[in-house]
């Protein structure tokens, strides 16, 4: 069994801007497990544990699902929380730009994976997870940093040209993500 998810990669230049923002938000904050730089991505669909012999067929289904799509633009926005700021569990950066198009791609992928037993996502919100909050309740240091966040010095916009199928190995030092396959739009 291998743990899989489908994601949009963040280009290196944008990743540097996001990392700088994450580091500002993390200053003096305890109780948050921050996402490592190399693990930053936009999840389109989490598949979970999948038998090895199904990976190739899943890849073919995703390839067919994204075939008719074209490259599109996204932009990284301001921080927010799941489920809400009163009792946050996840801190993330909002995604702007052609999000409806990205969500349409996610729906197409969902439809292609139904024959494999995957349920379509009921709610999908594009976001860039920065950290998982370990301590329950209000975190005043984190809230202050979010309130003081002034945005990005340069507009963090980027072009999305593909979807990546990743495997995720959970280790004691954090997850290790490895690209299994890439699905280029109009390919």
C-alpha positions as a printed Julia matrix, in Angstrom:
187×3 Matrix{Float64}:
   0.0    0.0     0.0
   1.13   3.5    -0.76
  -0.34   6.76    0.52
  -1.19   9.09   -2.38
  -2.45  12.59   -3.09
  -2.81  14.85   -6.14
  -1.4   18.36   -5.93
  -0.32  21.52   -7.7
   3.35  22.31   -7.19
   4.5   25.73   -6.04
   7.3   27.16   -8.24
  10.65  27.81   -6.51
  10.39  31.62   -6.61
   6.9   31.58   -5.12
   7.98  28.98   -2.57
  10.71  31.4    -1.37
   8.1   34.15   -0.87
   5.76  31.76    0.94
   8.61  30.51    3.14
   9.51  34.09    4.11
   5.84  34.76    4.97
   5.63  31.52    6.96
   8.76  32.44    8.9
   7.27  35.85    9.8
   4.05  34.22   10.93
   6.01  31.64   12.97
   8.12  34.2    14.87
   7.73  33.57   18.6
   4.87  31.09   18.1
   4.84  27.78   19.96
   2.6   24.76   19.43
   2.58  24.74   15.61
   4.11  22.07   13.35
   5.17  24.17   10.34
   5.28  22.62    6.86
   8.82  22.17    5.53
   9.75  24.35    2.53
  10.09  21.4     0.13
   6.64  20.05    1.14
   4.63  23.18    0.25
   1.92  22.4    -2.33
  -1.79  22.83   -3.1
  -3.67  19.59   -2.51
  -6.32  18.85   -5.12
  -7.32  15.43   -3.8
  -6.14  13.16   -1.01
  -6.44   9.5    -2.0
  -5.07   7.84    1.12
  -3.73   4.29    1.12
  -3.82   2.68   -2.35
  -2.69  -0.78   -3.42
   0.46  -0.61   -5.56
  -1.14  -2.45   -8.5
  -3.81   0.29   -8.81
  -1.4    3.24   -9.05
  -0.84   2.95  -12.81
  -4.57   2.74  -13.59
  -5.27   5.7   -11.31
  -2.56   7.62  -13.15
  -4.16   6.84  -16.51
  -7.55   8.01  -15.23
  -6.08  11.3   -13.97
  -4.18  11.8   -17.23
  -7.46  11.47  -19.16
  -9.27  13.76  -16.69
  -6.82  16.67  -17.12
  -6.11  16.2   -20.84
  -8.44  18.93  -22.14
  -7.38  21.59  -19.65
  -4.94  24.42  -20.32
  -2.45  26.28  -18.13
  -3.96  28.88  -15.79
  -2.86  31.43  -13.21
  -3.08  31.42   -9.43
  -1.88  33.82   -6.75
  -1.03  33.31   -3.09
  -3.1   35.47   -0.72
  -3.45  36.18    2.99
  -3.4   33.83    5.98
  -6.47  32.14    7.41
  -7.45  29.23    9.64
  -9.4   25.98    9.59
 -11.9   25.54   11.02
 -11.92  29.17   12.29
  -9.75  31.66   14.21
 -11.46  31.02   17.59
 -10.13  27.47   17.73
  -7.65  27.06   14.86
  -6.23  23.67   13.86
  -4.56  24.66   10.57
  -2.98  27.93    9.41
  -2.96  28.45    5.64
  -2.57  31.0     2.87
  -5.55  31.72    0.68
  -5.33  31.12   -3.07
  -6.7   33.64   -5.56
  -6.74  33.95   -9.32
  -8.43  31.42  -11.56
  -9.59  29.28   -8.63
 -12.87  28.28  -10.31
 -10.85  26.71  -13.12
  -8.68  24.85  -10.61
 -11.79  23.61   -8.81
 -13.22  22.45  -12.16
 -10.03  20.41  -12.7
 -10.51  18.92   -9.22
 -14.09  17.95  -10.12
 -12.91  16.31  -13.35
 -10.33  14.33  -11.37
 -13.03  13.34   -8.85
 -15.23  11.97  -11.64
 -12.34   9.99  -13.11
 -11.63   8.32   -9.76
 -15.18   7.25   -8.83
 -14.71   3.86  -10.61
 -11.78   3.21   -8.24
 -13.99   3.71   -5.19
 -12.99   7.29   -4.34
 -15.82   9.58   -3.31
 -15.93  13.06   -4.86
 -14.88  15.83   -2.49
 -17.95  17.6    -1.15
 -16.11  20.77   -0.16
 -12.9   21.87   -1.78
 -11.11  25.09   -0.9
  -7.79  25.84   -2.53
  -5.29  26.79    0.14
  -1.62  26.44    0.96
  -1.17  24.79    4.36
   1.58  26.45    6.39
   1.21  24.6     9.67
  -0.86  22.38   11.91
  -1.69  23.79   15.32
  -1.06  21.26   18.06
  -2.48  23.14   21.03
  -6.24  23.58   21.27
  -7.72  27.03   21.63
  -6.65  30.58   21.03
  -2.93  31.23   20.33
  -2.3   34.95   21.03
   1.2   35.04   19.5
  -0.01  33.47   16.27
  -3.07  35.75   16.12
  -0.86  38.82   16.59
   1.47  37.72   13.78
  -1.49  37.12   11.44
  -2.98  40.51   12.32
   0.4   42.19   11.68
   0.93  40.38    8.35
   1.32  43.04    5.66
   1.05  40.79    2.63
   3.76  40.0     0.12
   6.32  42.54   -1.14
   5.93  41.07   -4.66
   2.71  39.65   -6.05
   3.13  35.85   -5.68
   1.42  34.84   -8.93
   2.28  31.73  -10.9
   1.2   29.6   -13.85
  -0.12  26.08  -13.28
   0.72  23.69  -16.12
   0.32  20.28  -14.5
  -1.01  18.16  -11.66
   1.37  15.9    -9.72
   0.59  12.53   -8.14
   2.6   12.24   -4.92
   3.28   9.41   -2.54
   3.53  10.35    1.12
   5.64   8.36    3.56
   4.96   9.27    7.17
   8.09   9.3     9.34
   8.87  10.45   12.88
  10.6   13.55   11.48
   7.69  14.43    9.19
   6.24  13.31    5.86
   8.4   12.58    2.83
   6.67  13.4    -0.46
   7.85  11.82   -3.72
   6.47  12.56   -7.19
   5.02   9.36   -8.68
   3.73  10.9   -11.93
   3.05  14.28  -13.54
   0.07  15.11  -15.72
   0.71  18.06  -18.01
  -2.34  19.91  -19.33
  -3.02  19.47  -23.07
  -0.51  16.62  -23.15
